CSV table of C-alpha atoms in Angstrom, one decimal:
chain,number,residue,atom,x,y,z
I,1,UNK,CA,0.0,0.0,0.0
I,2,UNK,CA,1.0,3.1,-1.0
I,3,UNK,CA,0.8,6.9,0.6
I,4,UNK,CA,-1.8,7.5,-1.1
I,5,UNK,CA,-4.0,4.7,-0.7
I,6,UNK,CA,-2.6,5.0,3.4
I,7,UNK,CA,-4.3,8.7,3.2
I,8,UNK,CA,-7.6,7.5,1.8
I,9,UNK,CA,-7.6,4.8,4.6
I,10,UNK,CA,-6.8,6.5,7.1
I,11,UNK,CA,-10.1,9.1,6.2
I,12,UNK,CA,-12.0,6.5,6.3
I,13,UNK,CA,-14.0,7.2,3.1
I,14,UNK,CA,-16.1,4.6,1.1
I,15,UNK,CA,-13.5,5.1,-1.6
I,16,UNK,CA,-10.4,3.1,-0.1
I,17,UNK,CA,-11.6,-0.2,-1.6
I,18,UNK,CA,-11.7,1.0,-5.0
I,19,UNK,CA,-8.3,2.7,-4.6
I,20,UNK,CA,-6.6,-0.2,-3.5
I,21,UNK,CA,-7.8,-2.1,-6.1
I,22,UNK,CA,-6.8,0.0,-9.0
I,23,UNK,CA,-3.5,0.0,-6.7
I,24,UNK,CA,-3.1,-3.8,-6.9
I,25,UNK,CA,-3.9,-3.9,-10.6
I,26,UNK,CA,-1.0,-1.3,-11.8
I,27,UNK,CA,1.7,-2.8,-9.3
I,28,UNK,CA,0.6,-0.6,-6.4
I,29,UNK,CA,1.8,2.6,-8.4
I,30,UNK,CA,-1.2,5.0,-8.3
I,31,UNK,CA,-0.8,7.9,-10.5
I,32,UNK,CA,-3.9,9.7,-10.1
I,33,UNK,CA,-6.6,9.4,-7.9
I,34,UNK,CA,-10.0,8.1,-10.5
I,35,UNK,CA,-13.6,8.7,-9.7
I,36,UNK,CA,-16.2,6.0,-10.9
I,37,UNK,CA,-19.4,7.4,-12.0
I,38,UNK,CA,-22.5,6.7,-11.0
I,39,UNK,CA,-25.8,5.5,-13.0
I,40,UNK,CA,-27.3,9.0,-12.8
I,41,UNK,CA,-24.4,10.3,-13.9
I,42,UNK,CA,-23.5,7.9,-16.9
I,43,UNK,CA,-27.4,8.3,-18.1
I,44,UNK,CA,-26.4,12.0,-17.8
I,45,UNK,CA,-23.2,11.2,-19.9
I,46,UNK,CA,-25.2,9.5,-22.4
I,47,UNK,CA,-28.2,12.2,-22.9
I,48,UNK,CA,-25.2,14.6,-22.9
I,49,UNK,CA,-23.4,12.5,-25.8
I,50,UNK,CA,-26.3,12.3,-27.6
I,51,UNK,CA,-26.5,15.8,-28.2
I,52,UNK,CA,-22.8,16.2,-29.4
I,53,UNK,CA,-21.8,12.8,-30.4
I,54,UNK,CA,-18.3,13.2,-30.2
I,55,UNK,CA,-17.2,11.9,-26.7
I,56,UNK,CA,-17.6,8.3,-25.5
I,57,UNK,CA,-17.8,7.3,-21.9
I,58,UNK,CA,-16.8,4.0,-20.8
I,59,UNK,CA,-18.7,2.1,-19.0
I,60,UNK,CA,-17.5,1.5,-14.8
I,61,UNK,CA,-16.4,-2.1,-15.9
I,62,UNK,CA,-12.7,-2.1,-17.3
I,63,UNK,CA,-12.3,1.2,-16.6
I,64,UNK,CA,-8.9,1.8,-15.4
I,65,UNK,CA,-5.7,4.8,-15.4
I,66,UNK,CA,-5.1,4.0,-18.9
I,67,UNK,CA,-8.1,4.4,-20.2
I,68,UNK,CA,-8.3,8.0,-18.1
I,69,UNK,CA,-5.1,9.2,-19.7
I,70,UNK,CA,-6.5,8.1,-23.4
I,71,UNK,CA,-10.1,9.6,-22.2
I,72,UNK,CA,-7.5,13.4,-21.0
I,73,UNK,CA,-5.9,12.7,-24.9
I,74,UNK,CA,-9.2,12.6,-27.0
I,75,UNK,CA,-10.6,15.6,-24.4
I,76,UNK,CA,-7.4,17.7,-25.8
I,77,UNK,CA,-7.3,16.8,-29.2
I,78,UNK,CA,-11.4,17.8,-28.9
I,79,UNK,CA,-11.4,21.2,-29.2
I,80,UNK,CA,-14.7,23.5,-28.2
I,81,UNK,CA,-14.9,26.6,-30.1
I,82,UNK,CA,-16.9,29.4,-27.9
I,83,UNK,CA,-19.7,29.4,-30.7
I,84,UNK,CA,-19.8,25.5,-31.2
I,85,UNK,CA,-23.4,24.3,-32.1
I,86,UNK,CA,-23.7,20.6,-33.2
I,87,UNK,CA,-25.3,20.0,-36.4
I,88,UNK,CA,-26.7,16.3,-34.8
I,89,UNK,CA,-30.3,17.6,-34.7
I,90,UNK,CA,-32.7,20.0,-36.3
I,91,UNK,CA,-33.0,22.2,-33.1
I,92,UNK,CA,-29.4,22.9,-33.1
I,93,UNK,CA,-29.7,24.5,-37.0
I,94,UNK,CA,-32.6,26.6,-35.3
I,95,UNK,CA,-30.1,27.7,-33.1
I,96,UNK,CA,-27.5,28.6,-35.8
I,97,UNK,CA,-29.9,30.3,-37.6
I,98,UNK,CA,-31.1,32.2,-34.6
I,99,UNK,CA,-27.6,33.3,-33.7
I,100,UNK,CA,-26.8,34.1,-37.6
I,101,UNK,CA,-29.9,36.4,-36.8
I,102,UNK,CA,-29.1,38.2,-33.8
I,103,UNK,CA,-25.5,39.5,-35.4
I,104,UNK,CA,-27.0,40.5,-37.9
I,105,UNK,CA,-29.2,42.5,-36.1
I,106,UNK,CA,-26.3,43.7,-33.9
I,107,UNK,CA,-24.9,45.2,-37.1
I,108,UNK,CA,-27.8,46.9,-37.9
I,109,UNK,CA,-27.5,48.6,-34.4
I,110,UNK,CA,-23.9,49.0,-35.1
I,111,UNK,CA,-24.7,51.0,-38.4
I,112,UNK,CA,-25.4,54.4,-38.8
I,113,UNK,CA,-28.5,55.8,-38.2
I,114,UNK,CA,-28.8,59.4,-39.9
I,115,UNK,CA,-26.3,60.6,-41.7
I,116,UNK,CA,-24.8,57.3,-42.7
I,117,UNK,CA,-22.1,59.5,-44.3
I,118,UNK,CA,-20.1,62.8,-43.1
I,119,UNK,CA,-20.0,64.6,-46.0
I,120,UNK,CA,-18.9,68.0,-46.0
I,121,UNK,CA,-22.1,70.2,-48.0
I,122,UNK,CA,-19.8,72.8,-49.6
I,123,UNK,CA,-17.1,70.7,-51.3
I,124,UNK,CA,-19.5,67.9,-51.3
I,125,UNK,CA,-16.7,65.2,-49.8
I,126,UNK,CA,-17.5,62.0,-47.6
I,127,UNK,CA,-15.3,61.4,-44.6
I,128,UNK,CA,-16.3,57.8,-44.0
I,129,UNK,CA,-19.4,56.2,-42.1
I,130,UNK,CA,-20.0,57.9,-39.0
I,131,UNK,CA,-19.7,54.3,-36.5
I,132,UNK,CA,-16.7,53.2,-38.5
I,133,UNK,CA,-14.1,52.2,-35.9
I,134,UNK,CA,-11.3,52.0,-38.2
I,135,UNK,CA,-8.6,54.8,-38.6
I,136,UNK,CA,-10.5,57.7,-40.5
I,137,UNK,CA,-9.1,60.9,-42.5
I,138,UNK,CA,-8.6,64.0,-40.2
I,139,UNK,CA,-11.3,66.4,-41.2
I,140,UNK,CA,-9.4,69.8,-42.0
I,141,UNK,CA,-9.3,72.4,-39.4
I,142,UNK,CA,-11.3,74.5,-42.4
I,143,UNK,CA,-14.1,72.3,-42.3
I,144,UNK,CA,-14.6,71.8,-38.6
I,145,UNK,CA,-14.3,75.6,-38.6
I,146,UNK,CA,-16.6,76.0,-41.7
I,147,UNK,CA,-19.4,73.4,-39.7
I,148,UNK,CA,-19.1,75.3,-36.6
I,149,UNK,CA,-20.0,78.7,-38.1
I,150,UNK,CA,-22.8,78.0,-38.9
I,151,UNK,CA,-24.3,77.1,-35.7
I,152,UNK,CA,-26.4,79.0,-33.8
I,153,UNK,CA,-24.7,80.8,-30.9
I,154,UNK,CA,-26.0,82.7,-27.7
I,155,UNK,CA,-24.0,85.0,-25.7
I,156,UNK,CA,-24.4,85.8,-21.8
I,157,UNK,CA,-22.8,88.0,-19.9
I,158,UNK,CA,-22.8,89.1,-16.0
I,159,UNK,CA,-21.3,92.6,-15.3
I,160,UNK,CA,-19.4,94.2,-12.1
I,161,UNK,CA,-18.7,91.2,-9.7
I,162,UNK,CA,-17.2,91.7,-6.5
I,163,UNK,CA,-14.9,89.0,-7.4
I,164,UNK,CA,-11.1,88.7,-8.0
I,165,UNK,CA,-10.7,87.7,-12.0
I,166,UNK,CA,-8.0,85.4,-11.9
I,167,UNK,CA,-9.9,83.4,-9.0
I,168,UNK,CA,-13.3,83.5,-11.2
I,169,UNK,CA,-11.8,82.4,-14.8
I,170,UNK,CA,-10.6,79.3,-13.1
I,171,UNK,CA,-14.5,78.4,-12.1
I,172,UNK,CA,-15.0,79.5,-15.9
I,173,UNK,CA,-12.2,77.2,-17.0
I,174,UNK,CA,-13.9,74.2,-15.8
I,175,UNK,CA,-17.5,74.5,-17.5
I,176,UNK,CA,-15.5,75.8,-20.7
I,177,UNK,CA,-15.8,72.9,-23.4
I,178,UNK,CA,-18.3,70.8,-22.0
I,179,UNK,CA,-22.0,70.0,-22.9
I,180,UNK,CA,-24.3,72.5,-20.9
I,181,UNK,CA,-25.6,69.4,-18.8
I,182,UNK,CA,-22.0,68.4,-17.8
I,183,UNK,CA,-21.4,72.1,-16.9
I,184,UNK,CA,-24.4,72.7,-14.7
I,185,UNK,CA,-23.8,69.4,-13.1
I,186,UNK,CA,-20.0,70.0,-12.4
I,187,UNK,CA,-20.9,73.4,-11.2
I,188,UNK,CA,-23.7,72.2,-8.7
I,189,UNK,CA,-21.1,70.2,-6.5
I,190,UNK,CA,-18.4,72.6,-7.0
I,191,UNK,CA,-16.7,74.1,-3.8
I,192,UNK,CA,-16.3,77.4,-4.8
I,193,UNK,CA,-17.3,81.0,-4.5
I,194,UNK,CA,-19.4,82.1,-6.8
I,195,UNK,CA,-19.6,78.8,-8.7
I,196,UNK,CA,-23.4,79.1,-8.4
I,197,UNK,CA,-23.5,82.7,-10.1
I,198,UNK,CA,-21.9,81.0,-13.2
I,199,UNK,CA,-24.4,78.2,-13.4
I,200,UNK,CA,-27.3,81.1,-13.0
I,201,UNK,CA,-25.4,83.0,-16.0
I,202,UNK,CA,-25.3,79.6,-18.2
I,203,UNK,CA,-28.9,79.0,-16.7
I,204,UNK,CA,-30.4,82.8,-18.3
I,205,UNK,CA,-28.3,81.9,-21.6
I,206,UNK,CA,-29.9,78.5,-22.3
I,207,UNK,CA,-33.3,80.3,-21.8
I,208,UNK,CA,-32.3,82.8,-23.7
I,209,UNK,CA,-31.7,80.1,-26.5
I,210,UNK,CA,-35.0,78.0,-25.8
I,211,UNK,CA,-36.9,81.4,-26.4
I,212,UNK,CA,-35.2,82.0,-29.7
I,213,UNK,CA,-35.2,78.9,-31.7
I,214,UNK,CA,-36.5,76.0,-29.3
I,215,UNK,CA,-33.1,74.4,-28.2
I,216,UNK,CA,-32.7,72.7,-24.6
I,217,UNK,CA,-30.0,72.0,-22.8
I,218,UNK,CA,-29.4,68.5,-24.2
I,219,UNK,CA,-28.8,70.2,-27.7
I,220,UNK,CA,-25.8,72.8,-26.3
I,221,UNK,CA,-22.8,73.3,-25.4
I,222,UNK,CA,-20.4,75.7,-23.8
I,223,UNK,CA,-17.8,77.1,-26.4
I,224,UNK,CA,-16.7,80.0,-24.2
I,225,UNK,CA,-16.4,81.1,-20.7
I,226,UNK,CA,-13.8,83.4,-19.3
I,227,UNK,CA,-13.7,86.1,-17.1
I,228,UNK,CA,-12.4,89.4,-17.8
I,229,UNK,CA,-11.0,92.1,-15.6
I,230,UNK,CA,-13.2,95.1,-14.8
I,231,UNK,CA,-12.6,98.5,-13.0
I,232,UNK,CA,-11.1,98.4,-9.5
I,233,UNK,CA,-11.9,100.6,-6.4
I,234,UNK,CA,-8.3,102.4,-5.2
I,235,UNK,CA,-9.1,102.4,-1.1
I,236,UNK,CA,-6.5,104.1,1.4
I,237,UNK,CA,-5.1,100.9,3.1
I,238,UNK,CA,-4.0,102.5,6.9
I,239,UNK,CA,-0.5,101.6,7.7
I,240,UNK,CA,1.3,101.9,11.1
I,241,UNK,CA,3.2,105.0,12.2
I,242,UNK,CA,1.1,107.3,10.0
I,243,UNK,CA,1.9,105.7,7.2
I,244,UNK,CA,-0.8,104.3,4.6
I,245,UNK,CA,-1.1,102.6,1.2
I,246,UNK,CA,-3.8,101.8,-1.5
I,247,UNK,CA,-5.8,99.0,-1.7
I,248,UNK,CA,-7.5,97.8,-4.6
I,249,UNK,CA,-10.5,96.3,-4.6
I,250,UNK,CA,-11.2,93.8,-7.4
I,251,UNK,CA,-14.0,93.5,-10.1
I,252,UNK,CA,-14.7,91.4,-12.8
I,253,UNK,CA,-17.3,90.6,-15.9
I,254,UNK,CA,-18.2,87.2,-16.7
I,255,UNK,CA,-18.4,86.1,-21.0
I,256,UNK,CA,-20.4,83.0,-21.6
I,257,UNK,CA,-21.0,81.3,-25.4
I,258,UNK,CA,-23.5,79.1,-25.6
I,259,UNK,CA,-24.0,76.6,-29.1
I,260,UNK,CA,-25.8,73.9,-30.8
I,261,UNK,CA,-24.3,70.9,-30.8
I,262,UNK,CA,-23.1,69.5,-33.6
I,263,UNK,CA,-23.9,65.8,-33.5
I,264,UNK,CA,-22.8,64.2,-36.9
I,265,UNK,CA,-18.7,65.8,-36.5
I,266,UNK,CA,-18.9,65.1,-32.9
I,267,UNK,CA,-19.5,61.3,-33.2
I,268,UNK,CA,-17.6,61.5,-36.4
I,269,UNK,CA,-14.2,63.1,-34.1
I,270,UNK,CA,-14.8,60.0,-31.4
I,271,UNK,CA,-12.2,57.7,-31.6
I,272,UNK,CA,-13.7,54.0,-29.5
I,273,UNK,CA,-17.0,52.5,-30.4
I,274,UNK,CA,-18.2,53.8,-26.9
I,275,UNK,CA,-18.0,57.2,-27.2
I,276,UNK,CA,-19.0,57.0,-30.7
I,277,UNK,CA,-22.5,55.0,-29.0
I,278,UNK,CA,-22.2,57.7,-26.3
I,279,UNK,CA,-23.1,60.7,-28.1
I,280,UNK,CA,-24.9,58.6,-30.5
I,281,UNK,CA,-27.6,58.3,-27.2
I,282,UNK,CA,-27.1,61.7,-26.5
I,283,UNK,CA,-28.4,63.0,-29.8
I,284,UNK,CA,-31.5,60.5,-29.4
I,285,UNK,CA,-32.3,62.0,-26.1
I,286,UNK,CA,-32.0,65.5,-27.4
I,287,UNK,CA,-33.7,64.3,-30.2
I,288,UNK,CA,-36.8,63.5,-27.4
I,289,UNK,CA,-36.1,66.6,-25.9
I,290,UNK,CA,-36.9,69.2,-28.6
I,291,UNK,CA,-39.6,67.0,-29.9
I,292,UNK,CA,-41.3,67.2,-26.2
I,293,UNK,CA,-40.7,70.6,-25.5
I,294,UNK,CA,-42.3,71.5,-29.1
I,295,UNK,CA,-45.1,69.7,-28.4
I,296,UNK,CA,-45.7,71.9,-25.2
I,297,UNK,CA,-45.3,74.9,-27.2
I,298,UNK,CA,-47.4,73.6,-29.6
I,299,UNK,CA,-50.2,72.7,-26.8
I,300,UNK,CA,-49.1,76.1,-24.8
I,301,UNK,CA,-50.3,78.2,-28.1
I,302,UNK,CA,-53.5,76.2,-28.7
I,303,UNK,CA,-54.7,77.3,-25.3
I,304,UNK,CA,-53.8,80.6,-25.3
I,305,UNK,CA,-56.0,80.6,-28.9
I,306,UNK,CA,-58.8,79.1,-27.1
I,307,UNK,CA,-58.7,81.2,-24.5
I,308,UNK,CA,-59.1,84.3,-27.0
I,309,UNK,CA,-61.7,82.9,-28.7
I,310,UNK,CA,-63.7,82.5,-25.9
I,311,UNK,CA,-63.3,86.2,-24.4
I,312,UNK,CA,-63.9,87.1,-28.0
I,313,UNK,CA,-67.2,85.1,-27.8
I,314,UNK,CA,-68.2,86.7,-24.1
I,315,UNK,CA,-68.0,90.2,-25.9
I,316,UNK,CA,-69.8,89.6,-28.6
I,317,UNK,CA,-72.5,88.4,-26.2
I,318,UNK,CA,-71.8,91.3,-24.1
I,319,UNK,CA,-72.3,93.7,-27.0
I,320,UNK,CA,-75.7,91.8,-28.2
I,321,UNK,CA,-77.4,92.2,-24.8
């Protein structure tokens, strides 16, 4: 007997027997410790073969080490792809087929919605589909230029605040650049003085942009926001032994920039399939945005006709009585 068959004996297991056995059969050399399988197992073997038909399990009688290490060889040499389907049955081609399916509608979610090109309207050149991961031409600095021009733009501006500049441009500095949403949220938790009276001046711009031509805050962005240096206040500063000094007291005007988003060159600019996907969902939701807010204009002007026509309608009964 062996150390290993002494270990198993020495638990006390149900399994000792069988190991001594296999023991006494190889020259009491045990290489590997075998497990026997059951009958629910082997009748789960067998339902299990039948559906790949490429694996055969011996039965418990004659099964020995050598048979185990052929058994590891053929599980090697048997290699499972991670999209193996059998083709032993007609459910599995359902499968395949199903599969074959689903990619392609993955691919179709992949694709493009609107424009499936970028194609530049003056010159009338395509840069390449808008989702296409692969290395793209660098649009011109001219045509990013040329695109940006023409959309619309809204200015804001906050004058005369008590505020030192350098302090305020570097609130300004962090809301430059970003989408109006990510601004107002980076403002909101922002530990700074007069953080909040930036977010109030982006706030009255976005309105001001929402009154013009309909746009909400999902559709803009901040393109500029600095702070300039206004007039100071010279102060005597009081010094010791008679002496004094001035003292300057600080102001400062706030610029702000707000403009339309530019979906189809920012997706275009994206380099990973995730942020290409990620403004790909924001233009959907400002998509729902401006529909939703034109559809409470919309229902905001049909009132206020209704409610015309009806004083319209009390006067002319006023006048007839």
């Amino acid at each position: 007997m062996n150390n290993i068959s002494r270990r198993f004996v020495s638990s006390g297991s149900l399994f000792t027997k069988r190991i001594q056995s296999v023991a006494g059969t190889n020259g009491g050399s045990v290489t590997s410790a075998v497990r026997f399988p059951s009958s629910l197992e082997r009748e789960h073997c067998q339902q299990h073969r039948r559906g790949f038909g490429s694996v055969d399990i011996p039965h418990r009688q004659g099964f020995s080490v050598g048979m185990v290490s052929n058994l590891a060889s053929s599980l090697s040499s048997f290699r499972i792809s991670r999209g193996f389907s059998s083709n032993a049955t007609p459910e599995s081609n359902d499968n395949d087929d199903q599969q074959q399916q689903e990619q392609q509608l993955q691919n179709q979610i992949l694709s493009p919605t609107t424009p499936t090109m970028f194609t530049d309207r003056d010159s009338g050149e395509q840069y390449g589909v808008v989702l296409d991961t692969r290395k793209l031409p660098k649009l011109k600095p001219s045509v990013v230029r040329r695109r940006l021009d023409k959309c619309k733009t809204y200015v804001g501006r906050e004058q005369s605040i008590r505020h030192s500049p350098w302090k305020l441009n570097r609130i300004c500095q962090l809301a430059a650049g970003l989408t109006l949403e990510e601004a107002l949220t980076q403002l909101k938790f922002l530990d700074k003085k007069n953080a909040d009276l930036v977010a109030k001046v982006l706030k009255r711009t976005s309105n001001l942009a929402d009154i013009r031509d309909g746009l909400q805050i999902s559709q803009l962005e901040v393109a500029e926001c600095f702070a300039t240096r206004s007039l100071m206040l010279r102060r005597i500063k009081p010094m010791g032994r008679g002496r004094h000094g001035v003292m300057h007291h600080k102001f400062s005007h706030i610029r702000v920039v707000l403009r339309e988003i530019d979906f189809p060159l920012r997706i275009y600019q994206q380099k990973s399939l995730n942020q290409k996907k990620k403004w790909m969902l924001h233009q959907q939701r400002a998509q729902n945005d401006a529909q939703a807010a034109m559809a409470k204009r919309e229902e905001l002007e049909r009132l206020e006709k209704q409610q015309q026509a009806q004083l319209e309608e009390r006067k002319k009964a006023a006048r007839k009585q």
